[in-house]
Amino acid sequence: MEDSTANENNKEMQDSDDEEKADVEMECEKDSDSNDSDSENEESERQVAELQKQISKNPYLYDVHIDLIKLLKQLGELEQLRDARQRMSELFPLAEGLWLEWLKDEISLAGDDQKERKKVEDLFERAVKDYLSVKIWLEYVQFSIGGMASQDGVIKIREVFEKALSSAGLHVAQGSSLWEAYREFENAILMGVMPAPGQVATKQQEDDFDVQHKRIMALFKRQLSVPLNDMEESFTEYKEWLQGEIDSQIKQQFHKALEYYKKIQPYEKDLLTKEDKKEVYTSYIDYEVSHGTAARVICLYERSVQENCLEPEVWINYTQYLDSKLRDETLSIPVFERSVRNCPWCSQLWSDYLLTLERAKKSHQTVKGTVDRALSCGFAEGGSYLQIWTTYCDNLRRWIRWDEDHEEQLTLFRANIEKAVEHLYTIPDGDPSGSLRQFWASIEAKYCKNVTKGRELWNEIMTEGHGNEAAMWLNFYHFERCYGDNKHCRKLLQRALNSVSDWPESIVDAFINFEREEGDLEQYESALSKCNAQMDRIKERRKQAAEKEEGEKSKFQKGGKKQQKTFDKGHHTDKGHHSDKGHHSDKKQQFNKKDKNTKFDKRQNESSEKVFFKPYQKKEMKHEDTSERISLDEDQKASNGLKRKAEDDQSSESVFKVPPPPGFKGQKSGPPPGYKGKKSEPPPGFKGHKAGVSEPPPEFKGKSSEGEEPPAKVQKTDGDDRLHEGQGDMGPDKSSCTAFVSNLAYDVDEDHIKNTFSQFGEIKEIRLIKNFKGRSKGYAYIEFPDELCVIEALKFDRTPLDGRPVYVSRCEDKSVRKPQFKFATELEKNKLFIKGLPFTCTKEALSNIFSQHGKLKDVRLVTYRSGAPKGLAYVEYENENEATQAVMKTDGLAIGEHTISVAISCPPDRRPQKDQFVPSLGSGKKETEVRGKARTQVSLLPRALKTGGAASSNEKPSSKSSSATANEKPGSKEQSGKSNDDFRKMLLGNK
């Protein structure tokens, strides 16, 4: 018994030891699990810190954001998870799965708290704006139904359903689920309106039932008119629910939608089966654009960008459709915002976005913020940065109001374009051709009249490795041609001729054409000489390069067939090119990349023969054909002018082919313009063999009156050499009552003319002359009842109308009527002539300045035909003494940055002599009678020394004295010559 008791005690002790051992083991396991968990948490936290560090360095790492969100959700860090999701949603549009995961987490935490539910609603609104997602809309309406018990709960639910249908109700594949959910919700409300079984419905219940029944019928009707999947099942369901005859209109709409659905069904099948969905969407969208509505096109674009969200081309097509077809900024701006969040690397999207913001008249701060966002995206190419800066600078230029106070706007423009230039300078291939500085130079010269600044910018560009590029020099020359002067143009072309190596022929063309238009005979011949010398040097270098290449080729040929094949493969593309191709290939390739729109490749890819064809020569001319060139033999040039003779290609190697003179039409040498006899062709610049008798230059029209635009700037109309166009068979009685009005602005119509000229009397008819396109030609005929009205209308001559001076005259044949000028052309001691005025000076400002010195009678600003000021003016006082005092006090007065010159009005004698052209100073662009002789060449002989005599008929005037003899009056008495002493006494006033 004792033994059994002892055994039991031993057993209990052993069991107790086993339990203690098991407890110790469990504690050890717990400690081990705890240590493992701690180590895992530490590792996860280290990974979180590493991912956050990567995002801080580059926030546009999409995959890093995804990994961080997954890791934070595993750790259960709610606040950090919310922050990570929020940060990612601000940078990228979230995919459907990410939004659903986020929304479900927030819905589970919201409960019935109205504030939390409002936050979830805001989150849903953000989610449905990223992509078109039917699943997110279904979650949204389901969440809204959960708040049905709240105030206006049913109204809010219906609002969410309507938003869902307007966004995704046209989705052919998934839209029917939204319609069905909406109908189920309304059916549930209908069941709640019906009375319980066995009870009689009240009047209110019957009314509510009818309203709800009509609402469900309207939903069916809307759904059956939309092409959707399973639309036939929906029609069957409608028949069962209606339990009656279906309306014929609903049937008609259903069959029309069903027919359209069958046409687009192949596209829907292709979207389910084909891998390249982008191509299917493109064809599908093209069909919808042609046959569907704008809403269907937008829905289809939304489906396309959902599946091709990283394809910039899809977004560009979508935004261009919105801008070009709908032109509704409220639709396009949100789409642009989504596009740049999906494809921030696409500069085209950013550029179009900026233009849309400008079109929507958004604030400058909004546009500037968008530019900053674009520049921070980190584009892969320098051209993308250039596109953003160019678009922004264009916006700033358009923001300037030049006719108002624009100092602040101009300062902002200059600061930003300078910042852009500095920024692009730090980026490889940011602006290789200096296009921004070219644009800046044009703005400074055109609007700010600061040509010096423009030249500085261009010189900076040319010193950055563009000195040998013809295209850059030509652009520089065009700038100088538009805004500079002939002196700088000539210097620039000389620099270009000595610097260009890739296409010197273009500079030669520009140089020679410039001298033909602007230079005299000496300057023209000097340009020819320089061009020929330079081209000879270039041809020599090309010849040497060709010989070197031939030598290298012969070495390869000796190396065997293998080497020969290698050589042919490497030089196959050089066949038929210039002989200096190898010498300048790198430069040419660089040049061709910079300007693909030019025709330089054709110049560079001609054969290596030494014939340089001009731009105006026929492209069909072959090298084996004979070509024309100009012989510059001095004896022939002195007697018969420039002669043309045909030579073969070999002889043309030694002499550069210069362009033909103006008017060249064939092998025969024709007479100069205006020549009527049968005499031999005079040399360039010679005006005639008869002393005192010469033909007027081409298009010479008589004297140039003060204030009128010189002949070079007056465009010849269709009626200059005949009766006025539109005059028709007007009789003498009718023409005497008609006024001819010219130089009208092209947007002035008959009503505007009538309102302006009705002050002079009743208007019977207005005939505004138009071209075949229906646009005004700028002149009209106004018929009055009598001649007195015409006389009154003549007072309106040279009065500005819409910024242009209107010329009013009688309706007469130009060959019969005498030229008239309403202002005096002799000395007027009470009238002042002012020059050097700023172009911004107004009549009121001028009156304020000169009215301080006496009572004014009239102030007149001289303008061109376009209405642009010439910087000249006439101020007329009541008496001569006041005018004299005004001259003494205002001559040399500074107005802004200009110093004006004031003198008593005494126009030079402008009466035209027979066969004589009278030039005028400041008459603008020169015109020439024959090549090399400027029409505006002014005589250097003082007016006081001019004599009335003419050279005898048997004397031949020299070319040096042609300008002086041009001003002598023919037919006057011959006077004896004067000695040097006589001239000295006349100049010094000694008797």
JSON list of N, CA and C in Angstrom, two decimals, residues 6 14 29 70 97 101 106 157 214 257 274 344 350 368 493 510 533 614 661 738 778 805 876 906 932 963 977:
[
{"chain": "A", "resi": 6, "resn": "ALA", "atom": "N", "xyz": [3.63, 5.69, -2.82]},
{"chain": "A", "resi": 6, "resn": "ALA", "atom": "CA", "xyz": [4.90, 6.31, -3.26]},
{"chain": "A", "resi": 6, "resn": "ALA", "atom": "C", "xyz": [4.98, 6.42, -4.77]},
{"chain": "A", "resi": 14, "resn": "GLN", "atom": "N", "xyz": [6.54, 13.72, -11.47]},
{"chain": "A", "resi": 14, "resn": "GLN", "atom": "CA", "xyz": [7.04, 13.66, -12.85]},
{"chain": "A", "resi": 14, "resn": "GLN", "atom": "C", "xyz": [6.14, 14.46, -13.78]},
{"chain": "A", "resi": 29, "resn": "GLU", "atom": "N", "xyz": [9.43, 29.41, -27.14]},
{"chain": "A", "resi": 29, "resn": "GLU", "atom": "CA", "xyz": [8.88, 29.59, -28.50]},
{"chain": "A", "resi": 29, "resn": "GLU", "atom": "C", "xyz": [8.30, 30.99, -28.68]},
{"chain": "A", "resi": 70, "resn": "LYS", "atom": "N", "xyz": [1.94, 48.84, -50.66]},
{"chain": "A", "resi": 70, "resn": "LYS", "atom": "CA", "xyz": [1.78, 47.43, -50.26]},
{"chain": "A", "resi": 70, "resn": "LYS", "atom": "C", "xyz": [2.45, 47.16, -48.91]},
{"chain": "A", "resi": 97, "resn": "GLY", "atom": "N", "xyz": [-7.97, 49.13, -59.81]},
{"chain": "A", "resi": 97, "resn": "GLY", "atom": "CA", "xyz": [-7.75, 48.27, -58.65]},
{"chain": "A", "resi": 97, "resn": "GLY", "atom": "C", "xyz": [-7.24, 49.04, -57.44]},
{"chain": "A", "resi": 101, "resn": "GLU", "atom": "N", "xyz": [-9.37, 49.31, -53.86]},
{"chain": "A", "resi": 101, "resn": "GLU", "atom": "CA", "xyz": [-8.74, 48.88, -52.61]},
{"chain": "A", "resi": 101, "resn": "GLU", "atom": "C", "xyz": [-8.74, 50.02, -51.58]},
{"chain": "A", "resi": 106, "resn": "GLU", "atom": "N", "xyz": [-11.44, 52.69, -46.72]},
{"chain": "A", "resi": 106, "resn": "GLU", "atom": "CA", "xyz": [-12.02, 53.88, -46.11]},
{"chain": "A", "resi": 106, "resn": "GLU", "atom": "C", "xyz": [-13.50, 53.68, -45.76]},
{"chain": "A", "resi": 157, "resn": "ILE", "atom": "N", "xyz": [-28.94, 59.99, -54.01]},
{"chain": "A", "resi": 157, "resn": "ILE", "atom": "CA", "xyz": [-28.67, 58.72, -54.71]},
{"chain": "A", "resi": 157, "resn": "ILE", "atom": "C", "xyz": [-28.98, 58.87, -56.19]},
{"chain": "A", "resi": 214, "resn": "LYS", "atom": "N", "xyz": [-44.02, 56.10, -63.78]},
{"chain": "A", "resi": 214, "resn": "LYS", "atom": "CA", "xyz": [-43.56, 56.89, -64.93]},
{"chain": "A", "resi": 214, "resn": "LYS", "atom": "C", "xyz": [-42.04, 57.05, -64.91]},
{"chain": "A", "resi": 257, "resn": "ALA", "atom": "N", "xyz": [-31.51, 51.84, -82.40]},
{"chain": "A", "resi": 257, "resn": "ALA", "atom": "CA", "xyz": [-30.33, 51.58, -81.57]},
{"chain": "A", "resi": 257, "resn": "ALA", "atom": "C", "xyz": [-29.78, 50.18, -81.83]},
{"chain": "A", "resi": 274, "resn": "LYS", "atom": "N", "xyz": [-8.56, 40.66, -79.98]},
{"chain": "A", "resi": 274, "resn": "LYS", "atom": "CA", "xyz": [-7.26, 41.07, -80.51]},
{"chain": "A", "resi": 274, "resn": "LYS", "atom": "C", "xyz": [-6.35, 41.61, -79.42]},
{"chain": "A", "resi": 344, "resn": "PRO", "atom": "N", "xyz": [3.70, 62.50, -68.25]},
{"chain": "A", "resi": 344, "resn": "PRO", "atom": "CA", "xyz": [4.39, 63.77, -67.97]},
{"chain": "A", "resi": 344, "resn": "PRO", "atom": "C", "xyz": [5.62, 63.99, -68.84]},
{"chain": "A", "resi": 350, "resn": "TRP", "atom": "N", "xyz": [2.00, 69.02, -72.79]},
{"chain": "A", "resi": 350, "resn": "TRP", "atom": "CA", "xyz": [2.17, 70.21, -71.96]},
{"chain": "A", "resi": 350, "resn": "TRP", "atom": "C", "xyz": [1.98, 71.47, -72.80]},
{"chain": "A", "resi": 368, "resn": "LYS", "atom": "N", "xyz": [1.81, 80.04, -65.35]},
{"chain": "A", "resi": 368, "resn": "LYS", "atom": "CA", "xyz": [3.18, 79.93, -64.84]},
{"chain": "A", "resi": 368, "resn": "LYS", "atom": "C", "xyz": [3.34, 78.68, -63.99]},
{"chain": "A", "resi": 493, "resn": "LEU", "atom": "N", "xyz": [26.35, 90.30, -95.38]},
{"chain": "A", "resi": 493, "resn": "LEU", "atom": "CA", "xyz": [26.52, 89.39, -96.51]},
{"chain": "A", "resi": 493, "resn": "LEU", "atom": "C", "xyz": [28.00, 89.18, -96.83]},
{"chain": "A", "resi": 510, "resn": "ALA", "atom": "N", "xyz": [21.97, 85.55, -102.51]},
{"chain": "A", "resi": 510, "resn": "ALA", "atom": "CA", "xyz": [21.43, 86.62, -101.67]},
{"chain": "A", "resi": 510, "resn": "ALA", "atom": "C", "xyz": [22.22, 87.92, -101.86]},
{"chain": "A", "resi": 533, "resn": "ALA", "atom": "N", "xyz": [35.48, 85.57, -106.90]},
{"chain": "A", "resi": 533, "resn": "ALA", "atom": "CA", "xyz": [36.75, 85.22, -106.26]},
{"chain": "A", "resi": 533, "resn": "ALA", "atom": "C", "xyz": [36.54, 84.16, -105.19]},
{"chain": "A", "resi": 614, "resn": "LYS", "atom": "N", "xyz": [21.75, 78.43, -110.32]},
{"chain": "A", "resi": 614, "resn": "LYS", "atom": "CA", "xyz": [21.05, 79.39, -109.47]},
{"chain": "A", "resi": 614, "resn": "LYS", "atom": "C", "xyz": [19.69, 78.85, -109.05]},
{"chain": "A", "resi": 661, "resn": "PRO", "atom": "N", "xyz": [20.39, 89.90, -115.51]},
{"chain": "A", "resi": 661, "resn": "PRO", "atom": "CA", "xyz": [19.84, 91.19, -115.06]},
{"chain": "A", "resi": 661, "resn": "PRO", "atom": "C", "xyz": [18.33, 91.17, -115.06]},
{"chain": "A", "resi": 738, "resn": "THR", "atom": "N", "xyz": [-19.95, 111.66, -108.77]},
{"chain": "A", "resi": 738, "resn": "THR", "atom": "CA", "xyz": [-19.38, 110.48, -108.12]},
{"chain": "A", "resi": 738, "resn": "THR", "atom": "C", "xyz": [-18.00, 110.81, -107.58]},
{"chain": "A", "resi": 778, "resn": "GLY", "atom": "N", "xyz": [-10.07, 97.79, -101.49]},
{"chain": "A", "resi": 778, "resn": "GLY", "atom": "CA", "xyz": [-9.58, 99.00, -100.83]},
{"chain": "A", "resi": 778, "resn": "GLY", "atom": "C", "xyz": [-10.01, 100.28, -101.50]},
{"chain": "A", "resi": 805, "resn": "PRO", "atom": "N", "xyz": [-5.20, 106.80, -93.94]},
{"chain": "A", "resi": 805, "resn": "PRO", "atom": "CA", "xyz": [-5.65, 108.03, -94.60]},
{"chain": "A", "resi": 805, "resn": "PRO", "atom": "C", "xyz": [-6.43, 107.69, -95.87]},
{"chain": "A", "resi": 876, "resn": "GLU", "atom": "N", "xyz": [0.94, 124.49, -88.33]},
{"chain": "A", "resi": 876, "resn": "GLU", "atom": "CA", "xyz": [0.63, 125.80, -88.93]},
{"chain": "A", "resi": 876, "resn": "GLU", "atom": "C", "xyz": [0.14, 126.75, -87.85]},
{"chain": "A", "resi": 906, "resn": "CYS", "atom": "N", "xyz": [9.35, 124.82, -96.45]},
{"chain": "A", "resi": 906, "resn": "CYS", "atom": "CA", "xyz": [9.72, 125.29, -97.78]},
{"chain": "A", "resi": 906, "resn": "CYS", "atom": "C", "xyz": [10.06, 124.07, -98.63]},
{"chain": "A", "resi": 932, "resn": "GLY", "atom": "N", "xyz": [21.55, 98.57, -111.40]},
{"chain": "A", "resi": 932, "resn": "GLY", "atom": "CA", "xyz": [22.68, 99.30, -110.84]},
{"chain": "A", "resi": 932, "resn": "GLY", "atom": "C", "xyz": [22.45, 100.78, -110.72]},
{"chain": "A", "resi": 963, "resn": "SER", "atom": "N", "xyz": [23.52, 112.16, -112.79]},
{"chain": "A", "resi": 963, "resn": "SER", "atom": "CA", "xyz": [22.62, 112.61, -111.74]},
{"chain": "A", "resi": 963, "resn": "SER", "atom": "C", "xyz": [22.44, 114.09, -111.75]},
{"chain": "A", "resi": 977, "resn": "GLY", "atom": "N", "xyz": [30.05, 128.23, -119.00]},
{"chain": "A", "resi": 977, "resn": "GLY", "atom": "CA", "xyz": [30.56, 127.56, -117.82]},
{"chain": "A", "resi": 977, "resn": "GLY", "atom": "C", "xyz": [31.17, 128.55, -116.84]}
]
